[in-house]
Coordinates of C-alpha atoms in Angstrom, one line a residue:
X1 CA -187.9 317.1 73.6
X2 CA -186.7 315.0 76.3
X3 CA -183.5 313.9 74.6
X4 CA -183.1 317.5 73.5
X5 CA -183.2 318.7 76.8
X6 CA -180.5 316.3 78.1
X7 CA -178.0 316.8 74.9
X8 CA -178.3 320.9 75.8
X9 CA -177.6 320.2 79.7
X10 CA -174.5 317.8 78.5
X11 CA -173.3 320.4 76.6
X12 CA -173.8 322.5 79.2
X13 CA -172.1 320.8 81.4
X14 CA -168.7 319.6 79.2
X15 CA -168.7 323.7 78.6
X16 CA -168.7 324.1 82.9
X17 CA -166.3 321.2 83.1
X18 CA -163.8 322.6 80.1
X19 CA -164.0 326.1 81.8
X20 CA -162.8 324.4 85.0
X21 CA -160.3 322.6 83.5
X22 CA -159.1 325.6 81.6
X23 CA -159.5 327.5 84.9
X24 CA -157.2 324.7 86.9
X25 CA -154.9 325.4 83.8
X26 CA -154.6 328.1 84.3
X27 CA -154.1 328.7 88.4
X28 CA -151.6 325.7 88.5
X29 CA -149.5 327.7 85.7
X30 CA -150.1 331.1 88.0
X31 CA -149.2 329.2 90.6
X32 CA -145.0 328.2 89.3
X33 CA -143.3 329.5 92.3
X34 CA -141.3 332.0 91.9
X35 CA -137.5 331.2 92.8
X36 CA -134.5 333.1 94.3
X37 CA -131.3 331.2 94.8
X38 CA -128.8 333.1 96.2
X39 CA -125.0 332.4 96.6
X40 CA -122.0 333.3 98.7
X41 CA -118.1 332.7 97.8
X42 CA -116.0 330.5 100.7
X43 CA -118.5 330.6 103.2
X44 CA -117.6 328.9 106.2
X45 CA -119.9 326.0 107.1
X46 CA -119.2 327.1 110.9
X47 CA -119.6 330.9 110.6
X48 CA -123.1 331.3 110.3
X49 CA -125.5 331.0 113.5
X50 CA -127.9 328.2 112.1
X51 CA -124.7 326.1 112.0
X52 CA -123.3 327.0 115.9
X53 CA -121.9 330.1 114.2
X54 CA -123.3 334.0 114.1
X55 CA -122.7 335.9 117.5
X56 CA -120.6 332.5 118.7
X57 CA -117.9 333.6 115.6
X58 CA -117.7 337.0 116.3
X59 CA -119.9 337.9 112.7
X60 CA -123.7 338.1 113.4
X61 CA -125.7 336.7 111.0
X62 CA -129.6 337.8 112.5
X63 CA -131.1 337.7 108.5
X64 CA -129.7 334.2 107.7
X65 CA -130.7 333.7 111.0
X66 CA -134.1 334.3 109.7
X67 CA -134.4 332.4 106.8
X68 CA -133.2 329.0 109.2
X69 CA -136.5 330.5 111.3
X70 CA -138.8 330.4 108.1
X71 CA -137.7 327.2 106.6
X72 CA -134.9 324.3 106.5
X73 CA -131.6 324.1 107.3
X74 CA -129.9 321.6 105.8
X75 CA -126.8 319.6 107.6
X76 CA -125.6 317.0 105.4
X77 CA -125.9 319.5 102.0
X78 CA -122.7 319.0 100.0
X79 CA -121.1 320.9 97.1
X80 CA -117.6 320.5 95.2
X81 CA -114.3 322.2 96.7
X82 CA -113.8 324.6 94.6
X83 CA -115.0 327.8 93.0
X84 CA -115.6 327.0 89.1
X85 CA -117.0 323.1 89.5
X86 CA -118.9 324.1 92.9
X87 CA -121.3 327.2 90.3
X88 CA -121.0 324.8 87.4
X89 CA -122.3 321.9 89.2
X90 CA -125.4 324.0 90.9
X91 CA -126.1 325.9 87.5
X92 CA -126.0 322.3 85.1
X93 CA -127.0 319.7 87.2
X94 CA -124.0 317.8 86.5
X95 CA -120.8 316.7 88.5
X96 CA -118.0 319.1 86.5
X97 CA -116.1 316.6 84.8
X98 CA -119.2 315.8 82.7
X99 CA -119.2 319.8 81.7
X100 CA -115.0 320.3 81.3
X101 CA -115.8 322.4 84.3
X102 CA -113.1 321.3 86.7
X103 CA -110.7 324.2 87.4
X104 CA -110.3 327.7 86.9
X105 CA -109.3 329.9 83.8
X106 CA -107.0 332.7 84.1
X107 CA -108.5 335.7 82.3
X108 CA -107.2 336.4 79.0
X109 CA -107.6 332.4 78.3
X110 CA -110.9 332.4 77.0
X111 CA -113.6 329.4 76.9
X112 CA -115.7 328.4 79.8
X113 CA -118.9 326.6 80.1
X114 CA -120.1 324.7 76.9
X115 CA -122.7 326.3 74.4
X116 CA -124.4 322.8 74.8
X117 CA -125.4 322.5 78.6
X118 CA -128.5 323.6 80.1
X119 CA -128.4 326.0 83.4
X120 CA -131.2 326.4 86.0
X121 CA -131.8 329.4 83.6
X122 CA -132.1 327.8 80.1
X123 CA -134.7 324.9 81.6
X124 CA -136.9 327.6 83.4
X125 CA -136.9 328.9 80.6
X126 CA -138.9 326.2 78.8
X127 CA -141.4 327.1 82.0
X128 CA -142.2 330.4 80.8
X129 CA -139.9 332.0 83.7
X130 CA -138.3 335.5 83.1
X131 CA -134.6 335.2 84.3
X132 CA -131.9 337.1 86.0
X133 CA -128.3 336.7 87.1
X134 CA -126.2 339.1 89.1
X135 CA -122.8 338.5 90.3
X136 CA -120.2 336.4 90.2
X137 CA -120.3 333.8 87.4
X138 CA -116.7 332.1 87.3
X139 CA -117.5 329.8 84.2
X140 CA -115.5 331.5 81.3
X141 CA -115.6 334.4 79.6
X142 CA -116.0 333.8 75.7
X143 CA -119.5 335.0 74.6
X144 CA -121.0 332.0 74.4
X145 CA -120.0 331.2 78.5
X146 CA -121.7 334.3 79.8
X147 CA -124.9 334.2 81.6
X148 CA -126.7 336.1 78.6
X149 CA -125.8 333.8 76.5
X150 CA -126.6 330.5 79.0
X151 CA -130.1 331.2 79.8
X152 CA -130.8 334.5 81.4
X153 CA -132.8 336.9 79.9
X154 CA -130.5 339.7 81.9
X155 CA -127.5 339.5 83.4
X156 CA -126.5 343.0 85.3
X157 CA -123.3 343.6 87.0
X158 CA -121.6 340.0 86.3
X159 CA -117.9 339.4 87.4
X160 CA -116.2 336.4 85.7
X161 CA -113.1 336.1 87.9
X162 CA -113.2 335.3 91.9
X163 CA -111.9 338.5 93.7
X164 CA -108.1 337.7 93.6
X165 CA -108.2 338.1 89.9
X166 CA -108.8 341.6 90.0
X167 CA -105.9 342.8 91.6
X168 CA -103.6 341.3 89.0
X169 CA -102.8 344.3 87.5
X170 CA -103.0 346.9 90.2
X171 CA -99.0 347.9 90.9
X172 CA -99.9 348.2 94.4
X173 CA -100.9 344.8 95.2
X174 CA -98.1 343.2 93.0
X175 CA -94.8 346.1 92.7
X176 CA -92.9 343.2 91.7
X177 CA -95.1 342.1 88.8
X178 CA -93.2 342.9 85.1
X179 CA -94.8 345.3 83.5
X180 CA -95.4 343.5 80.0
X181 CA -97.1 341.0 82.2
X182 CA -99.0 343.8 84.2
X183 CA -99.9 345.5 80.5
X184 CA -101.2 342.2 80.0
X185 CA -103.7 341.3 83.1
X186 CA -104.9 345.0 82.5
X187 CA -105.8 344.3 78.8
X188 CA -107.8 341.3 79.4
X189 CA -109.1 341.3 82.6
X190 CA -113.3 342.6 81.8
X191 CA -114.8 344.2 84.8
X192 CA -118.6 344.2 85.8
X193 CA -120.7 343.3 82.3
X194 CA -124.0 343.7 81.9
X195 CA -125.9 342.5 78.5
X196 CA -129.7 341.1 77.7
X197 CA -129.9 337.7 75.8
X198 CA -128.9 338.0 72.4
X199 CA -126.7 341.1 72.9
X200 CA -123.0 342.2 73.1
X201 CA -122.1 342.3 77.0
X202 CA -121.1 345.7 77.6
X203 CA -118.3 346.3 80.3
X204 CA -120.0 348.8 82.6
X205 CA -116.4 349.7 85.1
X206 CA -113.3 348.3 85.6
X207 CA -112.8 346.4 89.3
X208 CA -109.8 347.1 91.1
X209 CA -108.3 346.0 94.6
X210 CA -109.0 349.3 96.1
X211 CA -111.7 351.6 98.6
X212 CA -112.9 353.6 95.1
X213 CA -116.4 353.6 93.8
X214 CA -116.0 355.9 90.6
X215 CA -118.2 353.7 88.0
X216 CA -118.3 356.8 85.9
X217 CA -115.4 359.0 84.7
X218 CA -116.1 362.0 83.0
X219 CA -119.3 359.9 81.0
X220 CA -116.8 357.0 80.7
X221 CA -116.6 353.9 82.1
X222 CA -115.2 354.3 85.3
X223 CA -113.2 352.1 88.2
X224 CA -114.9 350.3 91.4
X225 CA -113.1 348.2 94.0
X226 CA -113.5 345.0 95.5
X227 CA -115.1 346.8 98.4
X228 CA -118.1 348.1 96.9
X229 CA -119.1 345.5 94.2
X230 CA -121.2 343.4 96.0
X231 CA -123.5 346.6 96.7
X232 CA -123.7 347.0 93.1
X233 CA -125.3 342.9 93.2
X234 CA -127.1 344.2 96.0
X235 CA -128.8 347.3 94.4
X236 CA -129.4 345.0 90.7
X237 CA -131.4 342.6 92.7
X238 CA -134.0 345.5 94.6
X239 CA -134.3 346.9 91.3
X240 CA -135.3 343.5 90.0
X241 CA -137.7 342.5 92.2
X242 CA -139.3 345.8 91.9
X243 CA -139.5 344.9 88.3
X244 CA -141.2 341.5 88.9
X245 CA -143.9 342.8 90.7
X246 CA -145.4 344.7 88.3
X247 CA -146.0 341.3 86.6
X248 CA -147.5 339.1 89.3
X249 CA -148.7 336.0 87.0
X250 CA -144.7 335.8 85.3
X251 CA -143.1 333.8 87.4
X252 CA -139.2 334.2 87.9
X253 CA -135.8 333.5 88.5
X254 CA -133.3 335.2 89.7
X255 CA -129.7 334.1 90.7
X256 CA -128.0 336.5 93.0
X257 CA -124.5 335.6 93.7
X258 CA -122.3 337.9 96.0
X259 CA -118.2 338.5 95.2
X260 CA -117.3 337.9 99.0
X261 CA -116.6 336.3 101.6
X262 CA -113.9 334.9 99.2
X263 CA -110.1 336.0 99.8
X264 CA -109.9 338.9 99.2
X265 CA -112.0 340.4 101.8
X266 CA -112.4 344.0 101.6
X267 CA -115.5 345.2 103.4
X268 CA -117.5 348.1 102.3
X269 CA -116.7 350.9 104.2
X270 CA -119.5 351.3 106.1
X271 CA -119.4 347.6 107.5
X272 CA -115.3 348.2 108.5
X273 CA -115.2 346.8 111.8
X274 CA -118.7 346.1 112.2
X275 CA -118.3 342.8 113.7
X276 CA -118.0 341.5 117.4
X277 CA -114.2 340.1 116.1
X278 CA -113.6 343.3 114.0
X279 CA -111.6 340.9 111.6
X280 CA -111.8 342.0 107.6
X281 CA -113.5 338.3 107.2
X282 CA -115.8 338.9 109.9
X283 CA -117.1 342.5 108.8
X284 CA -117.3 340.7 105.3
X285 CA -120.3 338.2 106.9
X286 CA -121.7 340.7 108.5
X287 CA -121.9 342.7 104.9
X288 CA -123.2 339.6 103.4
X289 CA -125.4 339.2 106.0
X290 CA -127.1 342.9 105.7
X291 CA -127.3 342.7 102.1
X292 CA -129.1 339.5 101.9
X293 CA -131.3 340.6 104.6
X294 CA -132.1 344.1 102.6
X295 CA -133.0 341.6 99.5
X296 CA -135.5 339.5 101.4
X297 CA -137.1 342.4 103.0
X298 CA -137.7 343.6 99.5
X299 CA -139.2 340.4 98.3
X300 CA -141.7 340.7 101.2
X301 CA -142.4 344.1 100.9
X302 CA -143.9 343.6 97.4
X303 CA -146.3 340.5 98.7
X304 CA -143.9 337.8 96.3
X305 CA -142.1 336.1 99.3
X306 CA -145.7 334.0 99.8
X307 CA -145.0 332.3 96.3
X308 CA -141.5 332.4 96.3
X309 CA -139.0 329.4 97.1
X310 CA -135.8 331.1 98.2
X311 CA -132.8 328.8 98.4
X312 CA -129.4 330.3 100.2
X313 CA -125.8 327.7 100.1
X314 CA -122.1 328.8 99.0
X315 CA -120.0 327.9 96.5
X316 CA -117.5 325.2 98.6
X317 CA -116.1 325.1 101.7
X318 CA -114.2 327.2 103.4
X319 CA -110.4 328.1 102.0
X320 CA -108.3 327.8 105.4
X321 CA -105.5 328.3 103.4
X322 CA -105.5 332.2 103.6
X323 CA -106.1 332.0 107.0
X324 CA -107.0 334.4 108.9
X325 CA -109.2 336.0 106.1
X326 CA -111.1 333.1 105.9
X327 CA -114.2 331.1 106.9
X328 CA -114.2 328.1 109.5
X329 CA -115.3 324.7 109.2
X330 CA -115.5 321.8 112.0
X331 CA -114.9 319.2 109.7
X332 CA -111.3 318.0 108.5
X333 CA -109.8 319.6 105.4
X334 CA -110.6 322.7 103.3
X335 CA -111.4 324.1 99.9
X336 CA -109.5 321.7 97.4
X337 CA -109.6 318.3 99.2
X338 CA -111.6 315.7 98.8
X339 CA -112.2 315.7 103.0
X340 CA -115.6 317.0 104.4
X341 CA -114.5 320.4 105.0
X342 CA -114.1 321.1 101.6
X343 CA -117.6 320.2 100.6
X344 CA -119.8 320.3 102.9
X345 CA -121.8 323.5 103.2
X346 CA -124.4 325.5 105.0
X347 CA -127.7 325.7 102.5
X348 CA -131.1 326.7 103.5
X349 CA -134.4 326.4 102.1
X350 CA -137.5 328.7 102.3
X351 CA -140.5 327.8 100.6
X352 CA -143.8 329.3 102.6
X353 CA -146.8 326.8 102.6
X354 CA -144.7 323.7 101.8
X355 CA -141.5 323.9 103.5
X356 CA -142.1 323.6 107.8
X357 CA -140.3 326.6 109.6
X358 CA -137.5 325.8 111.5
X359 CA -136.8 323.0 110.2
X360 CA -133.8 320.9 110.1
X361 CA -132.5 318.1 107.8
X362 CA -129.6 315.6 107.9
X363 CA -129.8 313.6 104.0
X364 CA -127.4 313.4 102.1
X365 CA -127.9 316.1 99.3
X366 CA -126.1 318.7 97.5
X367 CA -126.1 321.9 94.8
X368 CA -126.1 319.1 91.7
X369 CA -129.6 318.3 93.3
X370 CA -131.1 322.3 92.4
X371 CA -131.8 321.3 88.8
X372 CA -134.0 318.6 89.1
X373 CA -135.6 320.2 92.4
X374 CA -136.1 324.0 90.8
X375 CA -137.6 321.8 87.2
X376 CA -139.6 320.0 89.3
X377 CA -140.9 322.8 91.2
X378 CA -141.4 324.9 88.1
X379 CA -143.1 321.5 86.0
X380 CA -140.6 321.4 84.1
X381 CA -139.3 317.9 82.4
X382 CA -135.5 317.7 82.3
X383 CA -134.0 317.8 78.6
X384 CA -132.9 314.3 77.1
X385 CA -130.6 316.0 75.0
X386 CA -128.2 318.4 75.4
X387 CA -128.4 322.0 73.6
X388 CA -127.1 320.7 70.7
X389 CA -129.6 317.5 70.9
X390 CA -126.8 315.4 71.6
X391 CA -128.2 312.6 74.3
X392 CA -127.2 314.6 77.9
X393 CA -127.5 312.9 81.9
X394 CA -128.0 314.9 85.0
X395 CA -126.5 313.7 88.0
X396 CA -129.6 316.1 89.7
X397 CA -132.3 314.6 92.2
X398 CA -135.8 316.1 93.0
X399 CA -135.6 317.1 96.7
X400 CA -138.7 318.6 96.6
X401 CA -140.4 315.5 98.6
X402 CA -137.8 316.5 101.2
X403 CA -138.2 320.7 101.1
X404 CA -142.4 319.6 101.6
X405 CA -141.5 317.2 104.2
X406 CA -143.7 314.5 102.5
X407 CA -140.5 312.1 101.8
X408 CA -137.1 311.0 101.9
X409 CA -133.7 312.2 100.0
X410 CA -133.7 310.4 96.8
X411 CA -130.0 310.4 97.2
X412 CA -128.3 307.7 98.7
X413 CA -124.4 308.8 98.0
X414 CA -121.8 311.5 97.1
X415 CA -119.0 311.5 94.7
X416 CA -116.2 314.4 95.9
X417 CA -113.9 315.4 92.7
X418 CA -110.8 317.0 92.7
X419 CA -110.0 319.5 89.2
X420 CA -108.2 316.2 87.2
X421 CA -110.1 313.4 88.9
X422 CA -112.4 311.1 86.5
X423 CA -113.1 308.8 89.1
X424 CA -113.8 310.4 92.3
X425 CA -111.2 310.9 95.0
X426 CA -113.8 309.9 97.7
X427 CA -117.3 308.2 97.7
X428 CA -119.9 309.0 100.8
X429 CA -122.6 305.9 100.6
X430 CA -125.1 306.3 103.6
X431 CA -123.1 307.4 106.8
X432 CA -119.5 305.6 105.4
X433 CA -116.8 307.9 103.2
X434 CA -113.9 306.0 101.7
X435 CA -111.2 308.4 100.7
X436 CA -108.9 307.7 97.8
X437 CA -107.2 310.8 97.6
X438 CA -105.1 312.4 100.6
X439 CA -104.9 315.5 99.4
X440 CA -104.2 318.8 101.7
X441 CA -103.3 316.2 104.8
X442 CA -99.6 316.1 103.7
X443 CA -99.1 312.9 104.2
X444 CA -100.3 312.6 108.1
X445 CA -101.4 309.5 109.1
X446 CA -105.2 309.6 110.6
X447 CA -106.3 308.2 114.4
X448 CA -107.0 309.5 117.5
X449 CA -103.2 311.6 117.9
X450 CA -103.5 312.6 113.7
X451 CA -104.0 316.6 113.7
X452 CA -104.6 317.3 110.0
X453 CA -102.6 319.9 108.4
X454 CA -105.4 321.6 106.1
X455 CA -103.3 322.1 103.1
X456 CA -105.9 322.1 100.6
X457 CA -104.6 323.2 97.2
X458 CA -100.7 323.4 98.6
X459 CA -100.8 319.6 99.9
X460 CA -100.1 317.2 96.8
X461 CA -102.5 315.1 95.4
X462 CA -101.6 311.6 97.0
X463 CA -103.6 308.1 96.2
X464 CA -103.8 305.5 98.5
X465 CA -102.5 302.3 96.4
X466 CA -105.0 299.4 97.7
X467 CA -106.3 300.1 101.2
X468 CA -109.0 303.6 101.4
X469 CA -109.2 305.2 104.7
X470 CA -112.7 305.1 106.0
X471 CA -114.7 306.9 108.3
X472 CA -118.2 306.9 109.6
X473 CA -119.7 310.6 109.2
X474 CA -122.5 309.9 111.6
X475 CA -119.9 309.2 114.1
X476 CA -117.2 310.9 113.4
X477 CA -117.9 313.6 111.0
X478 CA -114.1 315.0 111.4
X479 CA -113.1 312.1 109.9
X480 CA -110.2 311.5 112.0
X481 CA -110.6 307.7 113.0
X482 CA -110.1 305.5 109.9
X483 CA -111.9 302.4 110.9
X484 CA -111.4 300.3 107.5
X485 CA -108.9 298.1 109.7
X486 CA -107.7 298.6 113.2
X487 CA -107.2 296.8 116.2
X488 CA -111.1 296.6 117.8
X489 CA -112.8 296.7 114.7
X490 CA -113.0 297.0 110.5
X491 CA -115.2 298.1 107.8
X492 CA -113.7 296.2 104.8
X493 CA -117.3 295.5 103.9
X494 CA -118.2 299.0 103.2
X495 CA -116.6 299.1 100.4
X496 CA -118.9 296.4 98.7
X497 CA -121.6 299.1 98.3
X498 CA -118.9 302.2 97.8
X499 CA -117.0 300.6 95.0
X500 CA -120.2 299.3 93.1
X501 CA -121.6 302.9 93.0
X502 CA -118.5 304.2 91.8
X503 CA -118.6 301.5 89.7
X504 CA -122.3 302.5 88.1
X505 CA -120.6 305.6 88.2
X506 CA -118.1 305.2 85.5
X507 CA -120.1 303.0 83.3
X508 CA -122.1 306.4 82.2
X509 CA -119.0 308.4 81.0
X510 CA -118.8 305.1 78.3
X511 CA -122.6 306.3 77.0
X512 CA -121.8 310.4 77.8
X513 CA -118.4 311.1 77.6
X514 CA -116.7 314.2 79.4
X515 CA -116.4 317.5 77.7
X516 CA -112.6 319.0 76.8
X517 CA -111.5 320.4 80.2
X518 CA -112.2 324.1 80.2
X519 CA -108.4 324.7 81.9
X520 CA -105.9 322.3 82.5
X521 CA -103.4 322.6 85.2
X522 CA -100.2 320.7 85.6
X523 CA -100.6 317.5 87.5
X524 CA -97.1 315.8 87.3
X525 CA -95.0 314.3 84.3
X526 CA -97.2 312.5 81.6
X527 CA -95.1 308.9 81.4
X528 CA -94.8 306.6 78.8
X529 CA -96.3 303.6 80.7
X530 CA -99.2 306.0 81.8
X531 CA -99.8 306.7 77.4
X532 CA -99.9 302.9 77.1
X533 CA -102.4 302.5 79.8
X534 CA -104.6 304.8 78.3
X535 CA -105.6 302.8 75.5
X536 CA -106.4 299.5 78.0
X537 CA -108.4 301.9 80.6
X538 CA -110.5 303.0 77.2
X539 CA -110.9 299.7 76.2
X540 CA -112.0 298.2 79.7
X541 CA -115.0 301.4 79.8
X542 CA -116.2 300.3 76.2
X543 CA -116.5 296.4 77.8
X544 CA -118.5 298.0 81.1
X545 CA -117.2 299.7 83.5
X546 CA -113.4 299.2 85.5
X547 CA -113.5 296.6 87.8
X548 CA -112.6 297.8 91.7
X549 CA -110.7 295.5 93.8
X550 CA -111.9 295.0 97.2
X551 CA -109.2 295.0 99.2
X552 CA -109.2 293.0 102.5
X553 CA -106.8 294.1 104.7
X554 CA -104.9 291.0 104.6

């Protein structure tokens, strides 16, 4: 009777204990956070007011102000310098020239990001999270490229060109255009699409480079201009987040990613000289501003914020090159370079219950590291093979010890690529950047009386032969003194530790080998002696790696 007794209260008890592991199952799945990244174009890593900018730039930024207030800033948060590798990098976890996503397509040419990569969307996926993109994509526009097709169980108003690429075909931006060529742009260019997974996109308007909001046209699809998109990004997000919270336990994620403040800018109407500066790039911020303020007061509003991580950066730095309708940055260079201005970016982190408010963080990190950091939040296990179980890396690190405050960056470096570059054309290892490629500085020589030209894309890509410049970014974050060799002191020994990470760094493409570029663009004659060198730089990867000098200065 005894023994019975105790057999009936161990059963008992392994019954309790299941039900409480079940239970635990059960919360910690309820308890995936749900996760909102959203994105601006060109934003200026000066402009905003967590970064010196806001009221101080003329373009108030009070709800971005507010997200710095609830949870991290981040000062040292680095992304690539242009458009197409800067979304592809954040949305596969892989530096671009792993992808083929190095440059940007002109519509009408097809292609775009491989059928074979995972997104943020495809790998939340494998979490049980419901997905949603809105806005601008920029990574191709053949079916298999679009967000519908990459991950997301919706994608709503989606434009697949920056905002210059819609005023192609309007006469009245371009009266000189031909107009076979202009017959052309209009044929190909696709307007806003909106699609579910599985399904034909379906082109809801036309965009144009022009103050009209007609999406309709006698029941047909209509025209909208560059002025009013990003409401329409704006008004899909609400309406998603009033969708989610009808579904508490499902958690989600949603990528919103706003048309401006790239060039362009053409505020909507009822921000037109909104700004202390009244400048079109100024009222632009403050649009951006308002609209991502109006999404987070939603979130909060339906009770989701509490389990929501929210994460805010930009696409690259700012493009001074279309100055004045453009961002500002205090660092040297611009979109297109190599230098610190093109690539390093404002990013901010709210996370309630892990993240400290007002918070502040100066490791090196970057949009490659969003992958591993959303999986890892989600408990998701990165893929070992691609989509087409082909063996895949990620370049991505889990920054979650960092967003809890309960550890350091796992990331110790930076690579910064131009659109042809295999190895990169700078290398950031701690605080020291060597820079290979001189790109956007026309040729200036750096030091104390060097003003750099900010070229970007219009300065020619030009490669120091032996001897990087290098700079300390805790010191001089300008990089404007080049301290490998000068008269009161060197750095030669820097480059120990830069040139064995790039080092590591080129052994990987031997075992994962770069996709086809997505777009090539014309980078100077292809020479004979360069064709024969190909075969020996092929050979030298397949032995381990190509071996980098280290110069001495001598």
């Amino acid at each position: 009777m005894k023994m019975m007794l105790n057999r009936q209260v161990a059963a008992l008890l392994c019954g309790s204990a299941f039900m409480v592991l079940g239970g635990n199952a059960q919360a910690e799945d309820q308890a995936k956070p749900n996760i909102l990244f959203i994105v601006s174009d060109d934003t200026g890593y000066g402009d905003l007011g967590p970064y010196g900018g806001g009221e101080g730039r003329g373009m108030p930024t009070p709800s971005i102000d507010k997200l710095a207030a609830e949870g991290m800033t981040f000062f040292s948060f680095y992304a690539q310098p242009s458009c197409t590798p800067g979304r592809a990098a954040m949305q596969t976890g892989r530096i671009p020239n792993r992808s083929g996503m190095t440059t940007v397509a002109f519509q009408g040419q097809g292609g775009g990001l491989p059928a074979a990569e995972w997104t943020l969307a495809s790998v939340l996926k494998q979490g049980g999270y419901k997905t949603y993109f809105t806005g601008k994509w920029h990574l191709g526009e053949a079916d298999y490229a679009l967000p519908n097709a990459q991950g997301y169980d919706v994608m709503k108003h989606a434009g697949l060109y920056h905002l210059n690429a819609y005023t192609y075909a309007d006469p009245t931006w371009f009266p000189d255009m031909d107009p076979e060529l202009r017959k052309m742009f209009e044929t190909v260019t696709r307007g806003s699409l909106s699609g579910n997974a599985g399904e034909s996109a379906k082109e809801d308007f036309k965009i144009n480079g022009q103050y009209v909001d007609t999406p309709v046209i006698d029941g047909k699809e209509g025209v909208v201009g560059i002025p009013f998109f990003d409401g329409y990004v704006e008004k899909a997000a609400i309406e998603f987040l009033d969708d989610a919270a009808k579904t508490p336990d499902q958690p989600f994620f949603i990528n919103v990613n706003f048309m401006k403040v790239h060039q362009p800018n053409m505020p909507a109407p009822e921000f037109e000289h909104k700004s202390l500066s009244k400048s079109k790039y100024a009222d632009s911020v403050v649009e951006l501003d308002t609209r991502i303020g109006r999404i987070m007061d939603k979130l909060r509003q339906t009770g989701m914020d509490k389990n929501t991580l929210v994460f805010y950066t930009t696409d690259n730095g700012a493009w001074q090159d279309v100055y004045p309708d453009a961002g500002y940055t205090p660092f040297r260079g611009t979109k297109g370079t190599v230098r610190e201005g093109g690539n390093r970016v404002p990013a901010i982190a709210v996370w309630p219950g892990k993240t400290p408010p007002n918070s502040k963080n100066h490791e090196i990190l970057g949009g490659l590291d969003l992958m591993a950091t959303f999986a890892s939040a989600a408990k998701v296990p990165l893929p070992a093979n691609d989509r087409e179980d082909k063996p895949i890396i990620f370049d991505s690190m889990d920054m979650t010890p960092v967003l809890t405050n309960t550890g350091p960056s796992p990331r110790k470096s930076w690579f910064y690529f131009t659109e042809n570059e295999l190895s990169p054309g700078a290398a950031r290892v701690g605080n020291y950047k060597a820079v290979f490629n001189l790109r956007g500085d026309d040729g200036a020589s750096t030091g104390g009386l060097a003003v750099d030209a900010n070229l970007g894309w219009k300065g020619a890509e030009k490669y120091v032969a032996t001897v990087p410049q290098v700079f300390d970014l805790w010191q001089d974050p300008q990089e404007r003194y080049d301290i490998f060799m000068n008269n009161y002191t060197e750095r030669t020994w820097t480059m120990v530790t830069i040139s064995d990470a790039i080092k590591s760094l080129m052994k990987t493409y031997v075992q994962y080998p770069p996709r086809k570029l997505q777009s090539e663009s014309y980078t100077g004659p292809l020479t004979l002696s360069n064709y024969e060198r190909f075969e020996w730089v092929r050979a030298q990867l397949e032995k381990g790696g190509v071996d980098l000098a280290l110069p001495t200065g001598n």
